[in-house]
């Protein structure tokens, strides 16, 4: 067993994925080679069993680390806004809030009144049309700010947790 924080585990995962990419590239490049009939072939340094064993070992390590992170995320709780939530619930809630924030951002950027263009191919002259928002802009701005603050609080809580909480990883 090894002790890791989530932040450290994610660094280890990035390194393992880089190592795996190295071996996958080695496998891709070494599978075949081209040689002319009148020359000595240059055979790439590739051993299928060695490369596939290394990839399988890396995959096994990745599974163990990701499993430990997932177990930690579903069993560990933090307080956000005075409410205890598991880490996985915080992550789901943050995704929901970020989607809502994106919608509110588009709404708060709209003008209260905008002219609708009539198109260039109209032969008759018509009165201009206007599009109006159907909500209170100030309310939307306040809601945007509230959600932005809630996301920031969740992110700070997660960052602190990821940097300090240690869990066991089977090695």
mmCIF file with all atom_site columns, C-alpha atoms in Angstrom:
data_model
loop_
_atom_site.group_PDB
_atom_site.id
_atom_site.type_symbol
_atom_site.label_atom_id
_atom_site.label_alt_id
_atom_site.label_comp_id
_atom_site.label_asym_id
_atom_site.label_entity_id
_atom_site.label_seq_id
_atom_site.pdbx_PDB_ins_code
_atom_site.Cartn_x
_atom_site.Cartn_y
_atom_site.Cartn_z
_atom_site.occupancy
_atom_site.B_iso_or_equiv
_atom_site.pdbx_formal_charge
_atom_site.auth_seq_id
_atom_site.auth_comp_id
_atom_site.auth_asym_id
_atom_site.auth_atom_id
_atom_site.pdbx_PDB_model_num
ATOM 1   C CA . UNK A 1 1   ? 0.000   0.000  0.000   1.00 0.00 ? 1   UNK A CA 1
ATOM 2   C CA . UNK A 1 2   ? 1.085   3.528  -0.738  1.00 0.00 ? 2   UNK A CA 1
ATOM 3   C CA . UNK A 1 3   ? -0.375  6.784  0.584   1.00 0.00 ? 3   UNK A CA 1
ATOM 4   C CA . UNK A 1 4   ? -1.349  9.359  -2.025  1.00 0.00 ? 4   UNK A CA 1
ATOM 5   C CA . UNK A 1 5   ? -3.362  12.516 -2.293  1.00 0.00 ? 5   UNK A CA 1
ATOM 6   C CA . UNK A 1 6   ? -5.691  12.927 -5.242  1.00 0.00 ? 6   UNK A CA 1
ATOM 7   C CA . UNK A 1 7   ? -3.422  15.618 -6.672  1.00 0.00 ? 7   UNK A CA 1
ATOM 8   C CA . UNK A 1 8   ? -0.392  13.327 -6.495  1.00 0.00 ? 8   UNK A CA 1
ATOM 9   C CA . UNK A 1 9   ? -2.378  10.363 -7.848  1.00 0.00 ? 9   UNK A CA 1
ATOM 10  C CA . UNK A 1 10  ? -3.368  12.434 -10.883 1.00 0.00 ? 10  UNK A CA 1
ATOM 11  C CA . UNK A 1 11  ? 0.290   13.308 -11.504 1.00 0.00 ? 11  UNK A CA 1
ATOM 12  C CA . UNK A 1 12  ? 1.161   9.609  -11.322 1.00 0.00 ? 12  UNK A CA 1
ATOM 13  C CA . UNK A 1 13  ? -1.686  8.842  -13.739 1.00 0.00 ? 13  UNK A CA 1
ATOM 14  C CA . UNK A 1 14  ? -0.382  11.425 -16.225 1.00 0.00 ? 14  UNK A CA 1
ATOM 15  C CA . UNK A 1 15  ? 3.087   9.867  -16.053 1.00 0.00 ? 15  UNK A CA 1
ATOM 16  C CA . UNK A 1 16  ? 1.660   6.353  -16.490 1.00 0.00 ? 16  UNK A CA 1
ATOM 17  C CA . UNK A 1 17  ? -0.369  7.493  -19.494 1.00 0.00 ? 17  UNK A CA 1
ATOM 18  C CA . UNK A 1 18  ? 2.769   9.055  -20.997 1.00 0.00 ? 18  UNK A CA 1
ATOM 19  C CA . UNK A 1 19  ? 4.599   5.753  -20.469 1.00 0.00 ? 19  UNK A CA 1
ATOM 20  C CA . UNK A 1 20  ? 1.707   3.845  -22.031 1.00 0.00 ? 20  UNK A CA 1
ATOM 21  C CA . UNK A 1 21  ? 1.710   6.206  -25.030 1.00 0.00 ? 21  UNK A CA 1
ATOM 22  C CA . UNK A 1 22  ? 5.438   5.508  -25.441 1.00 0.00 ? 22  UNK A CA 1
ATOM 23  C CA . UNK A 1 23  ? 4.843   1.749  -25.629 1.00 0.00 ? 23  UNK A CA 1
ATOM 24  C CA . UNK A 1 24  ? 1.770   2.109  -27.855 1.00 0.00 ? 24  UNK A CA 1
ATOM 25  C CA . UNK A 1 25  ? 3.852   4.227  -30.231 1.00 0.00 ? 25  UNK A CA 1
ATOM 26  C CA . UNK A 1 26  ? 6.671   1.674  -30.098 1.00 0.00 ? 26  UNK A CA 1
ATOM 27  C CA . UNK A 1 27  ? 4.132   -1.016 -30.936 1.00 0.00 ? 27  UNK A CA 1
ATOM 28  C CA . UNK A 1 28  ? 2.638   1.008  -33.794 1.00 0.00 ? 28  UNK A CA 1
ATOM 29  C CA . UNK A 1 29  ? 6.040   1.781  -35.297 1.00 0.00 ? 29  UNK A CA 1
ATOM 30  C CA . UNK A 1 30  ? 7.498   -1.697 -34.772 1.00 0.00 ? 30  UNK A CA 1
ATOM 31  C CA . UNK A 1 31  ? 4.670   -3.875 -36.091 1.00 0.00 ? 31  UNK A CA 1
ATOM 32  C CA . UNK A 1 32  ? 5.840   -3.795 -39.686 1.00 0.00 ? 32  UNK A CA 1
ATOM 33  C CA . UNK A 1 33  ? 8.831   -2.749 -41.707 1.00 0.00 ? 33  UNK A CA 1
ATOM 34  C CA . UNK A 1 34  ? 9.555   -2.295 -45.388 1.00 0.00 ? 34  UNK A CA 1
ATOM 35  C CA . UNK A 1 35  ? 12.550  -3.751 -47.154 1.00 0.00 ? 35  UNK A CA 1
ATOM 36  C CA . UNK A 1 36  ? 13.655  -3.978 -50.727 1.00 0.00 ? 36  UNK A CA 1
ATOM 37  C CA . UNK A 1 37  ? 14.484  -7.413 -52.147 1.00 0.00 ? 37  UNK A CA 1
ATOM 38  C CA . UNK A 1 38  ? 18.034  -6.319 -52.948 1.00 0.00 ? 38  UNK A CA 1
ATOM 39  C CA . UNK A 1 39  ? 18.974  -4.925 -49.514 1.00 0.00 ? 39  UNK A CA 1
ATOM 40  C CA . UNK A 1 40  ? 19.458  -6.065 -45.974 1.00 0.00 ? 40  UNK A CA 1
ATOM 41  C CA . UNK A 1 41  ? 16.284  -5.107 -44.018 1.00 0.00 ? 41  UNK A CA 1
ATOM 42  C CA . UNK A 1 42  ? 16.458  -2.732 -41.064 1.00 0.00 ? 42  UNK A CA 1
ATOM 43  C CA . UNK A 1 43  ? 14.219  -4.472 -38.553 1.00 0.00 ? 43  UNK A CA 1
ATOM 44  C CA . UNK A 1 44  ? 12.828  -2.237 -35.804 1.00 0.00 ? 44  UNK A CA 1
ATOM 45  C CA . UNK A 1 45  ? 13.630  -3.072 -32.188 1.00 0.00 ? 45  UNK A CA 1
ATOM 46  C CA . UNK A 1 46  ? 10.229  -4.474 -31.248 1.00 0.00 ? 46  UNK A CA 1
ATOM 47  C CA . UNK A 1 47  ? 9.263   -7.433 -29.097 1.00 0.00 ? 47  UNK A CA 1
ATOM 48  C CA . UNK A 1 48  ? 5.523   -8.011 -29.001 1.00 0.00 ? 48  UNK A CA 1
ATOM 49  C CA . UNK A 1 49  ? 5.519   -9.931 -25.705 1.00 0.00 ? 49  UNK A CA 1
ATOM 50  C CA . UNK A 1 50  ? 7.706   -7.358 -23.955 1.00 0.00 ? 50  UNK A CA 1
ATOM 51  C CA . UNK A 1 51  ? 5.684   -4.371 -25.163 1.00 0.00 ? 51  UNK A CA 1
ATOM 52  C CA . UNK A 1 52  ? 2.278   -5.925 -24.495 1.00 0.00 ? 52  UNK A CA 1
ATOM 53  C CA . UNK A 1 53  ? 3.413   -7.005 -21.008 1.00 0.00 ? 53  UNK A CA 1
ATOM 54  C CA . UNK A 1 54  ? 4.543   -3.449 -20.215 1.00 0.00 ? 54  UNK A CA 1
ATOM 55  C CA . UNK A 1 55  ? 1.224   -2.014 -21.463 1.00 0.00 ? 55  UNK A CA 1
ATOM 56  C CA . UNK A 1 56  ? -0.708  -4.526 -19.341 1.00 0.00 ? 56  UNK A CA 1
ATOM 57  C CA . UNK A 1 57  ? 1.384   -3.649 -16.257 1.00 0.00 ? 57  UNK A CA 1
ATOM 58  C CA . UNK A 1 58  ? 0.746   0.069  -16.778 1.00 0.00 ? 58  UNK A CA 1
ATOM 59  C CA . UNK A 1 59  ? -2.985  -0.559 -17.279 1.00 0.00 ? 59  UNK A CA 1
ATOM 60  C CA . UNK A 1 60  ? -3.108  -2.558 -14.024 1.00 0.00 ? 60  UNK A CA 1
ATOM 61  C CA . UNK A 1 61  ? -1.487  0.330  -12.131 1.00 0.00 ? 61  UNK A CA 1
ATOM 62  C CA . UNK A 1 62  ? -3.913  2.816  -13.693 1.00 0.00 ? 62  UNK A CA 1
ATOM 63  C CA . UNK A 1 63  ? -6.894  0.668  -12.653 1.00 0.00 ? 63  UNK A CA 1
ATOM 64  C CA . UNK A 1 64  ? -5.660  0.483  -9.038  1.00 0.00 ? 64  UNK A CA 1
ATOM 65  C CA . UNK A 1 65  ? -5.068  4.233  -8.766  1.00 0.00 ? 65  UNK A CA 1
ATOM 66  C CA . UNK A 1 66  ? -8.359  5.201  -10.429 1.00 0.00 ? 66  UNK A CA 1
ATOM 67  C CA . UNK A 1 67  ? -10.238 2.724  -8.244  1.00 0.00 ? 67  UNK A CA 1
ATOM 68  C CA . UNK A 1 68  ? -8.667  4.212  -5.100  1.00 0.00 ? 68  UNK A CA 1
ATOM 69  C CA . UNK A 1 69  ? -9.622  7.720  -6.261  1.00 0.00 ? 69  UNK A CA 1
ATOM 70  C CA . UNK A 1 70  ? -13.186 6.600  -6.989  1.00 0.00 ? 70  UNK A CA 1
ATOM 71  C CA . UNK A 1 71  ? -13.555 4.874  -3.603  1.00 0.00 ? 71  UNK A CA 1
ATOM 72  C CA . UNK A 1 72  ? -12.247 7.986  -1.901  1.00 0.00 ? 72  UNK A CA 1
ATOM 73  C CA . UNK A 1 73  ? -14.617 10.202 -3.895  1.00 0.00 ? 73  UNK A CA 1
ATOM 74  C CA . UNK A 1 74  ? -17.708 8.188  -2.915  1.00 0.00 ? 74  UNK A CA 1
ATOM 75  C CA . UNK A 1 75  ? -16.783 7.724  0.742   1.00 0.00 ? 75  UNK A CA 1
ATOM 76  C CA . UNK A 1 76  ? -15.194 11.029 1.739   1.00 0.00 ? 76  UNK A CA 1
ATOM 77  C CA . UNK A 1 77  ? -17.285 14.046 2.637   1.00 0.00 ? 77  UNK A CA 1
ATOM 78  C CA . UNK A 1 78  ? -16.559 17.757 2.763   1.00 0.00 ? 78  UNK A CA 1
ATOM 79  C CA . UNK A 1 79  ? -18.655 20.711 3.889   1.00 0.00 ? 79  UNK A CA 1
ATOM 80  C CA . UNK A 1 80  ? -19.790 23.039 1.129   1.00 0.00 ? 80  UNK A CA 1
ATOM 81  C CA . UNK A 1 81  ? -22.018 25.907 2.152   1.00 0.00 ? 81  UNK A CA 1
ATOM 82  C CA . UNK A 1 82  ? -22.599 24.229 5.497   1.00 0.00 ? 82  UNK A CA 1
ATOM 83  C CA . UNK A 1 83  ? -23.818 21.010 3.862   1.00 0.00 ? 83  UNK A CA 1
ATOM 84  C CA . UNK A 1 84  ? -21.859 17.741 3.994   1.00 0.00 ? 84  UNK A CA 1
ATOM 85  C CA . UNK A 1 85  ? -21.417 16.246 0.535   1.00 0.00 ? 85  UNK A CA 1
ATOM 86  C CA . UNK A 1 86  ? -19.372 13.371 -0.832  1.00 0.00 ? 86  UNK A CA 1
ATOM 87  C CA . UNK A 1 87  ? -16.638 14.355 -3.271  1.00 0.00 ? 87  UNK A CA 1
ATOM 88  C CA . UNK A 1 88  ? -18.427 12.632 -6.159  1.00 0.00 ? 88  UNK A CA 1
ATOM 89  C CA . UNK A 1 89  ? -21.616 14.575 -5.353  1.00 0.00 ? 89  UNK A CA 1
ATOM 90  C CA . UNK A 1 90  ? -19.630 17.824 -5.324  1.00 0.00 ? 90  UNK A CA 1
ATOM 91  C CA . UNK A 1 91  ? -18.210 16.983 -8.759  1.00 0.00 ? 91  UNK A CA 1
ATOM 92  C CA . UNK A 1 92  ? -21.679 16.252 -10.168 1.00 0.00 ? 92  UNK A CA 1
ATOM 93  C CA . UNK A 1 93  ? -23.129 19.413 -8.590  1.00 0.00 ? 93  UNK A CA 1
ATOM 94  C CA . UNK A 1 94  ? -20.267 21.526 -9.987  1.00 0.00 ? 94  UNK A CA 1
ATOM 95  C CA . UNK A 1 95  ? -20.900 20.182 -13.493 1.00 0.00 ? 95  UNK A CA 1
ATOM 96  C CA . UNK A 1 96  ? -24.590 21.047 -13.165 1.00 0.00 ? 96  UNK A CA 1
ATOM 97  C CA . UNK A 1 97  ? -23.821 24.529 -11.876 1.00 0.00 ? 97  UNK A CA 1
ATOM 98  C CA . UNK A 1 98  ? -21.269 25.179 -14.632 1.00 0.00 ? 98  UNK A CA 1
ATOM 99  C CA . UNK A 1 99  ? -23.877 24.277 -17.246 1.00 0.00 ? 99  UNK A CA 1
ATOM 100 C CA . UNK A 1 100 ? -26.423 26.586 -15.611 1.00 0.00 ? 100 UNK A CA 1
ATOM 101 C CA . UNK A 1 101 ? -23.812 29.353 -15.317 1.00 0.00 ? 101 UNK A CA 1
ATOM 102 C CA . UNK A 1 102 ? -23.130 29.079 -19.055 1.00 0.00 ? 102 UNK A CA 1
ATOM 103 C CA . UNK A 1 103 ? -26.835 29.552 -19.848 1.00 0.00 ? 103 UNK A CA 1
ATOM 104 C CA . UNK A 1 104 ? -27.090 32.509 -17.476 1.00 0.00 ? 104 UNK A CA 1
ATOM 105 C CA . UNK A 1 105 ? -23.960 34.035 -18.994 1.00 0.00 ? 105 UNK A CA 1
ATOM 106 C CA . UNK A 1 106 ? -25.592 34.043 -22.427 1.00 0.00 ? 106 UNK A CA 1
ATOM 107 C CA . UNK A 1 107 ? -28.796 35.489 -20.972 1.00 0.00 ? 107 UNK A CA 1
ATOM 108 C CA . UNK A 1 108 ? -27.013 38.276 -19.088 1.00 0.00 ? 108 UNK A CA 1
ATOM 109 C CA . UNK A 1 109 ? -25.176 39.354 -22.235 1.00 0.00 ? 109 UNK A CA 1
ATOM 110 C CA . UNK A 1 110 ? -28.368 39.930 -24.214 1.00 0.00 ? 110 UNK A CA 1
ATOM 111 C CA . UNK A 1 111 ? -29.638 43.413 -24.875 1.00 0.00 ? 111 UNK A CA 1
ATOM 112 C CA . UNK A 1 112 ? -33.084 44.202 -23.509 1.00 0.00 ? 112 UNK A CA 1
ATOM 113 C CA . UNK A 1 113 ? -34.209 45.150 -27.021 1.00 0.00 ? 113 UNK A CA 1
ATOM 114 C CA . UNK A 1 114 ? -32.602 44.202 -30.338 1.00 0.00 ? 114 UNK A CA 1
ATOM 115 C CA . UNK A 1 115 ? -33.708 44.784 -33.895 1.00 0.00 ? 115 UNK A CA 1
ATOM 116 C CA . UNK A 1 116 ? -34.480 41.671 -35.892 1.00 0.00 ? 116 UNK A CA 1
ATOM 117 C CA . UNK A 1 117 ? -33.108 41.961 -39.405 1.00 0.00 ? 117 UNK A CA 1
ATOM 118 C CA . UNK A 1 118 ? -35.750 41.526 -42.106 1.00 0.00 ? 118 UNK A CA 1
ATOM 119 C CA . UNK A 1 119 ? -33.540 39.769 -44.625 1.00 0.00 ? 119 UNK A CA 1
ATOM 120 C CA . UNK A 1 120 ? -32.073 41.127 -47.823 1.00 0.00 ? 120 UNK A CA 1
ATOM 121 C CA . UNK A 1 121 ? -34.383 39.537 -50.347 1.00 0.00 ? 121 UNK A CA 1
ATOM 122 C CA . UNK A 1 122 ? -37.665 41.078 -49.230 1.00 0.00 ? 122 UNK A CA 1
ATOM 123 C CA . UNK A 1 123 ? -39.268 43.082 -52.008 1.00 0.00 ? 123 UNK A CA 1
ATOM 124 C CA . UNK A 1 124 ? -41.723 44.991 -49.884 1.00 0.00 ? 124 UNK A CA 1
ATOM 125 C CA . UNK A 1 125 ? -40.887 47.379 -47.122 1.00 0.00 ? 125 UNK A CA 1
ATOM 126 C CA . UNK A 1 126 ? -42.081 46.246 -43.713 1.00 0.00 ? 126 UNK A CA 1
ATOM 127 C CA . UNK A 1 127 ? -41.945 47.860 -40.329 1.00 0.00 ? 127 UNK A CA 1
ATOM 128 C CA . UNK A 1 128 ? -38.873 46.869 -38.327 1.00 0.00 ? 128 UNK A CA 1
ATOM 129 C CA . UNK A 1 129 ? -39.293 44.097 -35.771 1.00 0.00 ? 129 UNK A CA 1
ATOM 130 C CA . UNK A 1 130 ? -37.672 43.993 -32.378 1.00 0.00 ? 130 UNK A CA 1
ATOM 131 C CA . UNK A 1 131 ? -36.810 41.159 -30.054 1.00 0.00 ? 131 UNK A CA 1
ATOM 132 C CA . UNK A 1 132 ? -37.265 41.749 -26.328 1.00 0.00 ? 132 UNK A CA 1
ATOM 133 C CA . UNK A 1 133 ? -35.945 39.725 -23.427 1.00 0.00 ? 133 UNK A CA 1
ATOM 134 C CA . UNK A 1 134 ? -38.645 38.091 -21.344 1.00 0.00 ? 134 UNK A CA 1
ATOM 135 C CA . UNK A 1 135 ? -36.886 38.149 -17.968 1.00 0.00 ? 135 UNK A CA 1
ATOM 136 C CA . UNK A 1 136 ? -35.460 40.544 -15.443 1.00 0.00 ? 136 UNK A CA 1
ATOM 137 C CA . UNK A 1 137 ? -31.829 41.180 -16.392 1.00 0.00 ? 137 UNK A CA 1
ATOM 138 C CA . UNK A 1 138 ? -30.865 42.162 -12.843 1.00 0.00 ? 138 UNK A CA 1
ATOM 139 C CA . UNK A 1 139 ? -32.259 38.894 -11.460 1.00 0.00 ? 139 UNK A CA 1
ATOM 140 C CA . UNK A 1 140 ? -30.286 36.888 -14.012 1.00 0.00 ? 140 UNK A CA 1
ATOM 141 C CA . UNK A 1 141 ? -27.098 38.821 -13.168 1.00 0.00 ? 141 UNK A CA 1
ATOM 142 C CA . UNK A 1 142 ? -27.586 38.167 -9.442  1.00 0.00 ? 142 UNK A CA 1
ATOM 143 C CA . UNK A 1 143 ? -28.215 34.473 -10.065 1.00 0.00 ? 143 UNK A CA 1
ATOM 144 C CA . UNK A 1 144 ? -25.115 34.279 -12.272 1.00 0.00 ? 144 UNK A CA 1
ATOM 145 C CA . UNK A 1 145 ? -23.000 35.841 -9.514  1.00 0.00 ? 145 UNK A CA 1
ATOM 146 C CA . UNK A 1 146 ? -24.495 33.544 -6.864  1.00 0.00 ? 146 UNK A CA 1
ATOM 147 C CA . UNK A 1 147 ? -23.786 30.412 -8.910  1.00 0.00 ? 147 UNK A CA 1
ATOM 148 C CA . UNK A 1 148 ? -20.291 31.645 -9.770  1.00 0.00 ? 148 UNK A CA 1
ATOM 149 C CA . UNK A 1 149 ? -19.577 32.094 -6.053  1.00 0.00 ? 149 UNK A CA 1
ATOM 150 C CA . UNK A 1 150 ? -20.974 28.653 -5.242  1.00 0.00 ? 150 UNK A CA 1
ATOM 151 C CA . UNK A 1 151 ? -18.759 27.049 -7.898  1.00 0.00 ? 151 UNK A CA 1
ATOM 152 C CA . UNK A 1 152 ? -15.719 28.934 -6.569  1.00 0.00 ? 152 UNK A CA 1
ATOM 153 C CA . UNK A 1 153 ? -16.433 27.746 -3.015  1.00 0.00 ? 153 UNK A CA 1
ATOM 154 C CA . UNK A 1 154 ? -16.774 24.153 -4.226  1.00 0.00 ? 154 UNK A CA 1
ATOM 155 C CA . UNK A 1 155 ? -13.561 24.404 -6.241  1.00 0.00 ? 155 UNK A CA 1
ATOM 156 C CA . UNK A 1 156 ? -11.588 25.748 -3.276  1.00 0.00 ? 156 UNK A CA 1
ATOM 157 C CA . UNK A 1 157 ? -12.952 22.966 -1.069  1.00 0.00 ? 157 UNK A CA 1
ATOM 158 C CA . UNK A 1 158 ? -12.038 20.338 -3.672  1.00 0.00 ? 158 UNK A CA 1
ATOM 159 C CA . UNK A 1 159 ? -8.572  21.806 -4.195  1.00 0.00 ? 159 UNK A CA 1
ATOM 160 C CA . UNK A 1 160 ? -7.891  21.696 -0.454  1.00 0.00 ? 160 UNK A CA 1
ATOM 161 C CA . UNK A 1 161 ? -9.187  18.129 -0.238  1.00 0.00 ? 161 UNK A CA 1
ATOM 162 C CA . UNK A 1 162 ? -7.161  16.989 -3.273  1.00 0.00 ? 162 UNK A CA 1
ATOM 163 C CA . UNK A 1 163 ? -3.962  18.490 -1.846  1.00 0.00 ? 163 UNK A CA 1
ATOM 164 C CA . UNK A 1 164 ? -4.290  17.259 1.731   1.00 0.00 ? 164 UNK A CA 1
ATOM 165 C CA . UNK A 1 165 ? -6.442  14.125 2.073   1.00 0.00 ? 165 UNK A CA 1
ATOM 166 C CA . UNK A 1 166 ? -4.372  10.953 1.826   1.00 0.00 ? 166 UNK A CA 1
ATOM 167 C CA . UNK A 1 167 ? -5.753  7.561  0.860   1.00 0.00 ? 167 UNK A CA 1
ATOM 168 C CA . UNK A 1 168 ? -4.273  4.111  0.323   1.00 0.00 ? 168 UNK A CA 1
ATOM 169 C CA . UNK A 1 169 ? -3.437  2.819  -3.134  1.00 0.00 ? 169 UNK A CA 1
ATOM 170 C CA . UNK A 1 170 ? -2.602  -0.814 -3.689  1.00 0.00 ? 170 UNK A CA 1
ATOM 171 C CA . UNK A 1 171 ? 0.746   -1.002 -5.472  1.00 0.00 ? 171 UNK A CA 1
#
